[in-house]
PDB file of C-alpha atoms and ligand atoms in Angstrom:
ATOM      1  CA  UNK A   1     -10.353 -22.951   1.849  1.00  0.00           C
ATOM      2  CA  UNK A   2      -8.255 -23.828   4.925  1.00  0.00           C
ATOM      3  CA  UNK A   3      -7.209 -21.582   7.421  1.00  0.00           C
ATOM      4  CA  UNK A   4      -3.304 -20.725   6.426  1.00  0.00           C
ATOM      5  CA  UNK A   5      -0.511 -20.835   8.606  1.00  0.00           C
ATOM      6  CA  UNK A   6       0.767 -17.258   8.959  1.00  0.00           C
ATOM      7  CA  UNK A   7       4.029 -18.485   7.155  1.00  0.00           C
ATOM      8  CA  UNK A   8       1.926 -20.034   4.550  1.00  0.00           C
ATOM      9  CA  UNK A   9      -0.542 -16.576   3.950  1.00  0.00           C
ATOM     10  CA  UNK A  10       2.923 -14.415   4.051  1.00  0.00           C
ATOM     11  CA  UNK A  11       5.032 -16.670   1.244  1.00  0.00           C
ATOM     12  CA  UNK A  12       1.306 -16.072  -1.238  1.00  0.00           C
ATOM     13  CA  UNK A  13       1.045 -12.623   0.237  1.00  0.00           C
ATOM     14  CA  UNK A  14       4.778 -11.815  -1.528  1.00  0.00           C
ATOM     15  CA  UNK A  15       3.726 -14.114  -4.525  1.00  0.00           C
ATOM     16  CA  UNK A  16       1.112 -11.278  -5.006  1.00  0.00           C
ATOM     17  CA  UNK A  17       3.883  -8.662  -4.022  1.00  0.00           C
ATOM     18  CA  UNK A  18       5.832  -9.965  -6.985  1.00  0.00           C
ATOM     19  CA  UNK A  19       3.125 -10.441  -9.867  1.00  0.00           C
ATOM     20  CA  UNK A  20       2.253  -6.489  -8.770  1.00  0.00           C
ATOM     21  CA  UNK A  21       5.543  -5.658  -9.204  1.00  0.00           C
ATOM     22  CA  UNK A  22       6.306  -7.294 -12.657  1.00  0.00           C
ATOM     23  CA  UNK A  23       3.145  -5.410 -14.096  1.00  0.00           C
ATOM     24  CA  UNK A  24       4.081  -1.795 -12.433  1.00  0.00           C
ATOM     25  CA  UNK A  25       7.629  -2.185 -14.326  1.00  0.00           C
ATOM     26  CA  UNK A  26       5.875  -3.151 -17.708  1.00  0.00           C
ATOM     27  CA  UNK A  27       3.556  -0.142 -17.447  1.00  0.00           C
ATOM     28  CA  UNK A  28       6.318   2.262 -16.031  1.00  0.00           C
ATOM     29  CA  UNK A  29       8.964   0.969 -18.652  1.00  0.00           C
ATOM     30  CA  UNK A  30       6.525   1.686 -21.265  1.00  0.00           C
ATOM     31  CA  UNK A  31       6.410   5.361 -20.418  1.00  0.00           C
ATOM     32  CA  UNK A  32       9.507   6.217 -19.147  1.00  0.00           C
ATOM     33  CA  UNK A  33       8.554   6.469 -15.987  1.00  0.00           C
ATOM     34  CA  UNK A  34      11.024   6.472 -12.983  1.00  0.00           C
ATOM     35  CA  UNK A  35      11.276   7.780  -9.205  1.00  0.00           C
ATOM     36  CA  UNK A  36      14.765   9.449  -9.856  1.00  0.00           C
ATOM     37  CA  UNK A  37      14.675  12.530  -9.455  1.00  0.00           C
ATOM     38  CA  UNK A  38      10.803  13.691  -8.787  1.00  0.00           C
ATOM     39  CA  UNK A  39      10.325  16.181  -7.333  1.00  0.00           C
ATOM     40  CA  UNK A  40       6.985  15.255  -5.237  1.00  0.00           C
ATOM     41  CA  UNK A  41       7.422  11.904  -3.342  1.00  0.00           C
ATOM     42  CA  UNK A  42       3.787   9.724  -2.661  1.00  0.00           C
ATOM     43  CA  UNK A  43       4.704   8.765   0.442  1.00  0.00           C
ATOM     44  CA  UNK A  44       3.432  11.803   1.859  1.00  0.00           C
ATOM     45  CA  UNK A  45      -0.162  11.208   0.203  1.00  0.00           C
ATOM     46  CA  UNK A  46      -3.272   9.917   2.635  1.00  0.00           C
ATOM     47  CA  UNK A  47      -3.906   6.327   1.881  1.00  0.00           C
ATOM     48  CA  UNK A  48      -5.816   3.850   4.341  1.00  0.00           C
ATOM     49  CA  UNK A  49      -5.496   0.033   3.757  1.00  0.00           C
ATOM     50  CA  UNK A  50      -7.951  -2.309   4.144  1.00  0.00           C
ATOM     51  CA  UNK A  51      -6.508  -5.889   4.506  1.00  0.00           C
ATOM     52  CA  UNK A  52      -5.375  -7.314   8.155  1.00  0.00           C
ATOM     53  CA  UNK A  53      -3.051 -10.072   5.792  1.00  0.00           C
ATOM     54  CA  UNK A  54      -1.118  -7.149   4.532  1.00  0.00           C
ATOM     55  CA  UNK A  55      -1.086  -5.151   8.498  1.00  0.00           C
ATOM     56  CA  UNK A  56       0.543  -8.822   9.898  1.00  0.00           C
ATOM     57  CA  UNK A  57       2.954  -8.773   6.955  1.00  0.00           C
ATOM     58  CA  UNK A  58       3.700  -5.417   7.744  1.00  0.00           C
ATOM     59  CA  UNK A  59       4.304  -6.140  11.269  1.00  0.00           C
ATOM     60  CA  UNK A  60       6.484  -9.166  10.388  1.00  0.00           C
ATOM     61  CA  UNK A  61       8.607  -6.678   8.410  1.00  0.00           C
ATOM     62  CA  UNK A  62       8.749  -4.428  11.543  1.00  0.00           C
ATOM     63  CA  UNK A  63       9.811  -7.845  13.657  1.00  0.00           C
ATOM     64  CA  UNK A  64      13.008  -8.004  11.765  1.00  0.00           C
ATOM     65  CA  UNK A  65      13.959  -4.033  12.175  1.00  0.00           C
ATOM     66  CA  UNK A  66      16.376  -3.257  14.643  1.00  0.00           C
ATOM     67  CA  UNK A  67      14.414  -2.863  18.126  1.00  0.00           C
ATOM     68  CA  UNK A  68      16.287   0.978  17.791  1.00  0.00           C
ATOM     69  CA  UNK A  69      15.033   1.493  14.371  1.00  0.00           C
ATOM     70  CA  UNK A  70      11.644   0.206  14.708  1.00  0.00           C
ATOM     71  CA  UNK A  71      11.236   2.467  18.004  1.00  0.00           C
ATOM     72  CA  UNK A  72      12.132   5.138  15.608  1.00  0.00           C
ATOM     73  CA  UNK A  73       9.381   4.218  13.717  1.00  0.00           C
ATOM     74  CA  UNK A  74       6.729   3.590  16.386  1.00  0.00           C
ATOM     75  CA  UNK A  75       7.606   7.261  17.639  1.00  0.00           C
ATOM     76  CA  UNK A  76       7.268   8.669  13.764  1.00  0.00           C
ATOM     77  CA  UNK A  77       3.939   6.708  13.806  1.00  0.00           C
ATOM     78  CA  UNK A  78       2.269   8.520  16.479  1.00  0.00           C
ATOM     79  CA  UNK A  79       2.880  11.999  15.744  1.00  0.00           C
ATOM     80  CA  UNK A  80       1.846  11.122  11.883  1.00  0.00           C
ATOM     81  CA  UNK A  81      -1.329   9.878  13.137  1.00  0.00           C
ATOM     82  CA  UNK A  82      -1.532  13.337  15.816  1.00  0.00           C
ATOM     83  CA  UNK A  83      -1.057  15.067  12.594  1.00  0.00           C
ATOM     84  CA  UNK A  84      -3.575  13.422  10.644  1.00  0.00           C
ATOM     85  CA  UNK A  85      -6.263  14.221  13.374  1.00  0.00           C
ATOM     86  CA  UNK A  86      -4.977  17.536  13.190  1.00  0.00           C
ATOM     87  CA  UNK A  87      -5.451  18.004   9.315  1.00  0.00           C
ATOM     88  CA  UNK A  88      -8.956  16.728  10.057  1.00  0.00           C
ATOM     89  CA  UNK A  89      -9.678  18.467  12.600  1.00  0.00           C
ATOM     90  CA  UNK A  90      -9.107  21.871   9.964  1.00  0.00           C
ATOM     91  CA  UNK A  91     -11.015  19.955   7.620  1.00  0.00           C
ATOM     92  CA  UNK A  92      -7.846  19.335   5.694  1.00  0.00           C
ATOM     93  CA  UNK A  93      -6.481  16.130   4.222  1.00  0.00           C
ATOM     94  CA  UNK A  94      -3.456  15.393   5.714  1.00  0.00           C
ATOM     95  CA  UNK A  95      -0.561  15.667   3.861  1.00  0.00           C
ATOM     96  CA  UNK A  96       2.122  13.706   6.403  1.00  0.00           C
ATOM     97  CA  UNK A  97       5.258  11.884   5.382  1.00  0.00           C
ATOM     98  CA  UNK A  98       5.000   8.133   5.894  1.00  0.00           C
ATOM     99  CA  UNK A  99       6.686   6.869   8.897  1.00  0.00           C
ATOM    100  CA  UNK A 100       8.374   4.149   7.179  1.00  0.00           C
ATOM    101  CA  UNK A 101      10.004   6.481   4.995  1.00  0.00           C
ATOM    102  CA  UNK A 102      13.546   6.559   6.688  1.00  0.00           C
ATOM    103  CA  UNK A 103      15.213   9.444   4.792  1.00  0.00           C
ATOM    104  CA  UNK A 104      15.330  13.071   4.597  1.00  0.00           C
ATOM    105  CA  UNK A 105      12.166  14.408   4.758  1.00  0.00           C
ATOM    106  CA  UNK A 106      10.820  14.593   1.139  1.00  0.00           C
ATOM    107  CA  UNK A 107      12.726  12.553  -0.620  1.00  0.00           C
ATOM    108  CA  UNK A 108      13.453   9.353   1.928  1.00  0.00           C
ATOM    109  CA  UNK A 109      13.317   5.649   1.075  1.00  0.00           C
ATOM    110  CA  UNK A 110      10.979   3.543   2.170  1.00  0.00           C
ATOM    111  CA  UNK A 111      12.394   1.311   5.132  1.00  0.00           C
ATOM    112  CA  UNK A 112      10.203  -1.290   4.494  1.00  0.00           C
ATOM    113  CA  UNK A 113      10.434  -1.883   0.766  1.00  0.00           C
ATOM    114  CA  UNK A 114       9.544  -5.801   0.869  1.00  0.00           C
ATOM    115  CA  UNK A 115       6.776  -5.368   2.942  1.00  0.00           C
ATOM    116  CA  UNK A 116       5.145  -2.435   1.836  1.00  0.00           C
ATOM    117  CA  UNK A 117       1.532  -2.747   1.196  1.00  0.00           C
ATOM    118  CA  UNK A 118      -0.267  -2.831  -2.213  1.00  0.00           C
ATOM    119  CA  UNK A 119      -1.408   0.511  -2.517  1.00  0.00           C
ATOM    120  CA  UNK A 120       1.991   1.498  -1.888  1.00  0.00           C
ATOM    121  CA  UNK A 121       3.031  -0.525  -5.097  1.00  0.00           C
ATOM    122  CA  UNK A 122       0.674  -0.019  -7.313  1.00  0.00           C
ATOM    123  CA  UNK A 123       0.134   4.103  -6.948  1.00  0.00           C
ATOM    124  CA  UNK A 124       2.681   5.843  -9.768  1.00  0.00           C
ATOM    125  CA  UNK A 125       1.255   3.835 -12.651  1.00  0.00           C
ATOM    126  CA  UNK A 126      -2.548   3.629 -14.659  1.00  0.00           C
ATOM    127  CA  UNK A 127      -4.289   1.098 -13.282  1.00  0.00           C
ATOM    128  CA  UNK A 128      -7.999  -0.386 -13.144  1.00  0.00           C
ATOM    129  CA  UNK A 129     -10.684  -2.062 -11.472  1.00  0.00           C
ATOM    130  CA  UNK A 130     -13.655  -4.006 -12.593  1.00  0.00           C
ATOM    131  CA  UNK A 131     -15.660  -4.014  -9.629  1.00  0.00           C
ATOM    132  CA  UNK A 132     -18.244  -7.103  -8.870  1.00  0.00           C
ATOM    133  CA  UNK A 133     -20.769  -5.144 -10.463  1.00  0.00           C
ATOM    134  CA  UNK A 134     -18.971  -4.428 -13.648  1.00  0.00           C
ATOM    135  CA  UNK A 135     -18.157  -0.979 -13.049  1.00  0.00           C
ATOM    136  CA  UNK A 136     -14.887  -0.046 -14.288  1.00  0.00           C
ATOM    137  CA  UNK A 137     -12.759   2.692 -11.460  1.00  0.00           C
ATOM    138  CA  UNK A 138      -9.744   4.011 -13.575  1.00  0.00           C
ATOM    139  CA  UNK A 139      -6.975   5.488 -11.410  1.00  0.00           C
ATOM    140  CA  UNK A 140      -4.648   7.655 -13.701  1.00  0.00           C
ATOM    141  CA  UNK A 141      -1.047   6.575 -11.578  1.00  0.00           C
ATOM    142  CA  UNK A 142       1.069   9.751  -9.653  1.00  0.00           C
ATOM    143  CA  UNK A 143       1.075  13.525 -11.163  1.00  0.00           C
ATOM    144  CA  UNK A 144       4.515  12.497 -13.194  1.00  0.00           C
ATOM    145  CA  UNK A 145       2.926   9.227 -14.619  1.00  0.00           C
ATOM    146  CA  UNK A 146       0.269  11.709 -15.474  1.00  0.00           C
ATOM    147  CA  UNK A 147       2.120  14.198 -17.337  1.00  0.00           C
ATOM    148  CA  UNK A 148       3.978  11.366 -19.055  1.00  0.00           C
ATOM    149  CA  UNK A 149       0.341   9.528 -20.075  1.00  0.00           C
ATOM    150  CA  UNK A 150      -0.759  13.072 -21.625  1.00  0.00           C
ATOM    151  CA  UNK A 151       2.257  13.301 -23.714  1.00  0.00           C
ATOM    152  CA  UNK A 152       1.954   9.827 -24.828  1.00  0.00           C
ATOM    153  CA  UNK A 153      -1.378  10.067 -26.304  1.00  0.00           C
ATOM    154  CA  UNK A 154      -0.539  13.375 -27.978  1.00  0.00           C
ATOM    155  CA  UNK A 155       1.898  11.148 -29.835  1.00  0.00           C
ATOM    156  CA  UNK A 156      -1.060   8.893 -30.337  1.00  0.00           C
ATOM    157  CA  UNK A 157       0.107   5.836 -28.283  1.00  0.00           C
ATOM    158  CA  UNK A 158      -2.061   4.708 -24.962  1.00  0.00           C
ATOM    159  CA  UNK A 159      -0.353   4.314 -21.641  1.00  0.00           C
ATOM    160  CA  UNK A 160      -0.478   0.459 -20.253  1.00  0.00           C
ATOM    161  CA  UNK A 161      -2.677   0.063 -17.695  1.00  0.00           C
ATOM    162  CA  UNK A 162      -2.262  -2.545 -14.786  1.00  0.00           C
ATOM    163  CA  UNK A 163      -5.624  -4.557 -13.950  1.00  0.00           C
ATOM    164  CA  UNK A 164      -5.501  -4.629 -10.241  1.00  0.00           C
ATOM    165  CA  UNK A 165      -8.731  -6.824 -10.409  1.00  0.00           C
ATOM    166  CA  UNK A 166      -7.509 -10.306 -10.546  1.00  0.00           C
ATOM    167  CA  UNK A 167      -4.542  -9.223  -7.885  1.00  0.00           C
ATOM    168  CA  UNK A 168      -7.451  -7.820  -6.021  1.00  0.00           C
ATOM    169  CA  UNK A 169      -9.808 -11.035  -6.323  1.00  0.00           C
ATOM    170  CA  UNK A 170      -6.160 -13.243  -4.780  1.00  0.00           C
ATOM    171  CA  UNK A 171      -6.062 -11.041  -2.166  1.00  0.00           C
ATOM    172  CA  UNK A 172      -9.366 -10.827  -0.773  1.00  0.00           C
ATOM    173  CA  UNK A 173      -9.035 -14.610  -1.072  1.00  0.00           C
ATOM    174  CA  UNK A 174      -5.852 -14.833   0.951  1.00  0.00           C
ATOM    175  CA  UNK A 175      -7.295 -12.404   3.294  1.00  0.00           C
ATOM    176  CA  UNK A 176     -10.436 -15.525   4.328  1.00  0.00           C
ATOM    177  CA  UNK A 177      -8.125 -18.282   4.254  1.00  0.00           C
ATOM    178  CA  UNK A 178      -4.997 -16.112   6.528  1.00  0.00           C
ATOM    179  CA  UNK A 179      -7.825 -14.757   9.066  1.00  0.00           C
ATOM    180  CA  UNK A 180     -10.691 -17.763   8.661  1.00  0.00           C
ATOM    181  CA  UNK A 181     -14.243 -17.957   9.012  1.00  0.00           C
ATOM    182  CA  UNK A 182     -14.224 -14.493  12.002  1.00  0.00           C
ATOM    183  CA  UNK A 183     -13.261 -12.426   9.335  1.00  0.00           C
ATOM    184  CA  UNK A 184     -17.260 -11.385   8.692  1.00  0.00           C
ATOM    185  CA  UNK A 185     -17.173 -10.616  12.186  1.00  0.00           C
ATOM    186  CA  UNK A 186     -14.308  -8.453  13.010  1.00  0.00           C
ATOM    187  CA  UNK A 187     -14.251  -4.897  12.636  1.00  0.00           C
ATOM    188  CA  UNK A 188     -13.349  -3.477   8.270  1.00  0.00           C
ATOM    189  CA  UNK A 189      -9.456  -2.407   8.280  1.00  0.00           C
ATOM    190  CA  UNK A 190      -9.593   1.499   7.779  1.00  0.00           C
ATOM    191  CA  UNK A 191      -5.863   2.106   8.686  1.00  0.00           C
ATOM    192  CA  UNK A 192      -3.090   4.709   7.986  1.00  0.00           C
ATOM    193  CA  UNK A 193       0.263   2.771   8.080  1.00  0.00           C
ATOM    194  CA  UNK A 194       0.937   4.696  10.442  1.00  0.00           C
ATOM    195  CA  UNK A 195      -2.282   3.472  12.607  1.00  0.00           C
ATOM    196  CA  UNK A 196      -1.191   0.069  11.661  1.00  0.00           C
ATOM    197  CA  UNK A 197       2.145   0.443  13.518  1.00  0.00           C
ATOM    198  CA  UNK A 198       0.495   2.943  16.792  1.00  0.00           C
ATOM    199  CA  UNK A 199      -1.774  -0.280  17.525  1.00  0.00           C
ATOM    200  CA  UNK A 200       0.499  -3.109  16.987  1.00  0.00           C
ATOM    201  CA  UNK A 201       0.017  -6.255  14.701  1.00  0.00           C
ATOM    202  CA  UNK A 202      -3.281  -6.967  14.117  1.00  0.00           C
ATOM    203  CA  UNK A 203      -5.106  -9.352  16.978  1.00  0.00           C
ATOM    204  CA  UNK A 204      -8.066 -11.778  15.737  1.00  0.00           C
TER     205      UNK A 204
HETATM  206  S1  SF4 B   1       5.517   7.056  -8.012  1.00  0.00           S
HETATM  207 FE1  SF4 B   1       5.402   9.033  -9.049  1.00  0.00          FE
HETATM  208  S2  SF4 B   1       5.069  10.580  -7.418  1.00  0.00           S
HETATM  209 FE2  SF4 B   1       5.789   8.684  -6.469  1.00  0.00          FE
HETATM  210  S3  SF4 B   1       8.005   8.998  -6.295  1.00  0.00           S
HETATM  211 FE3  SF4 B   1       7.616   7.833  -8.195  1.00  0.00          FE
HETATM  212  S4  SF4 B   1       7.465   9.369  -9.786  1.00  0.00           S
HETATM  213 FE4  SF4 B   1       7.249  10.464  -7.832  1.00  0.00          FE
HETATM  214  S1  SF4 B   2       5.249   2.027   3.267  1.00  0.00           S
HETATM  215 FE1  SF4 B   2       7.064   2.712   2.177  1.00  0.00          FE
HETATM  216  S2  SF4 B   2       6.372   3.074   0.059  1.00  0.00           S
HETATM  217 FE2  SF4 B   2       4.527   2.983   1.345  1.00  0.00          FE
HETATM  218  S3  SF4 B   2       4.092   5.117   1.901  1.00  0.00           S
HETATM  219 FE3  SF4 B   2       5.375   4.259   3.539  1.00  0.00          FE
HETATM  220  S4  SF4 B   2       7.508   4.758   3.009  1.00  0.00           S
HETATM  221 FE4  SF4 B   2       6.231   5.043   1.180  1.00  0.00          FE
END
């Protein structure tokens, strides 16, 4: 495949965005699930990303923040990821709100909503992978999605699960033809978000 023009790899990358979007509302709808009200919020759970398509596309997201806001952010950034090391450092996992959520602590939006990443998206509901070598790695979606997945199948009915594989399979695709041939040869993306903003977009 040809290398993309970052404008190119960033209209697919939301393409992607949207498909994953359609299928978390079929699976939520179909249990009731909603954000309103919870009482636990999964921004504040440890996730690393792994794509440097989705760290530019974050970055282009940051590009069109106010320079005030986005400071904001880069500040918020830095002490997550001093707090992170901290956790670690106890040999705890840290347990650090996101920087891009914007709101009260706890129960803030996210201020990046378009251009969050795909774990980000695809957390609260059940959802699957077939991996190359057939094996099958269930995640059960966010404590509530939980709780509403247990009552559904004591009323005998199964919980839809989203297949991430084939919006997997398009990513890791985009990912060769947005950073070309190098990609083999540049380091794996292990990133917090908020790593992602402390060391600026990603440079290949
Ligand atoms: S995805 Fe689940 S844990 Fe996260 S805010 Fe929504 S209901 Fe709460
Ligand atoms: S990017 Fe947005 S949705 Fe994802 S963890 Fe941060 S605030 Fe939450």
């Amino acid at each position: 495949m040809n290398k993309l023009t970052p404008k190119a790899a960033f209209r697919k990358l939301a393409a992607i965005y949207t498909r994953m979007s359609d299928q978390y509302v079929k699976a939520a709808d179909a249990m009731n699930l909603s954000c309103e009200g919870c009482t636990s919020n999964c921004c504040l759970t440890f996730f690393q990303h792994h794509t440097y398509i989705e760290w530019a596309y974050l970055w282009h997201g940051l590009n069109q923040l106010d320079e005030s806001v986005r400071q904001t952010i880069v500040e918020r950034a830095g002490d997550y990821v001093e707090q992170a090391r901290l956790a670690f450092a106890k040999g705890e996992r840290p347990h650090v709100m996101c920087p891009l959520n914007l709101g009260d602590e706890g129960q803030g939006r996210c201020g990046l909503y378009e251009h969050r990443l795909m774990i980000c998206r695809m957390h609260g509901v059940p959802n699957f992978l077939t991996r190359p070598d057939g094996r099958k790695v269930e995640f059960p979606g966010c404590w509530k999605c939980q709780e509403l997945s247990a009552a559904m199948r004591e009323a005998g009915r199964e919980p839809v699960a989203v297949d991430r594989t084939p919006l997997y399979a398009d990513l890791a695709k985009l990912e060769m033809a947005f950073v070309g041939r190098k990609l083999r040869n540049l380091p794996r993306v292990d990133h917090t978000i908020a790593e992602m903003i402390v060391l600026g977009p990603p440079k290949f």
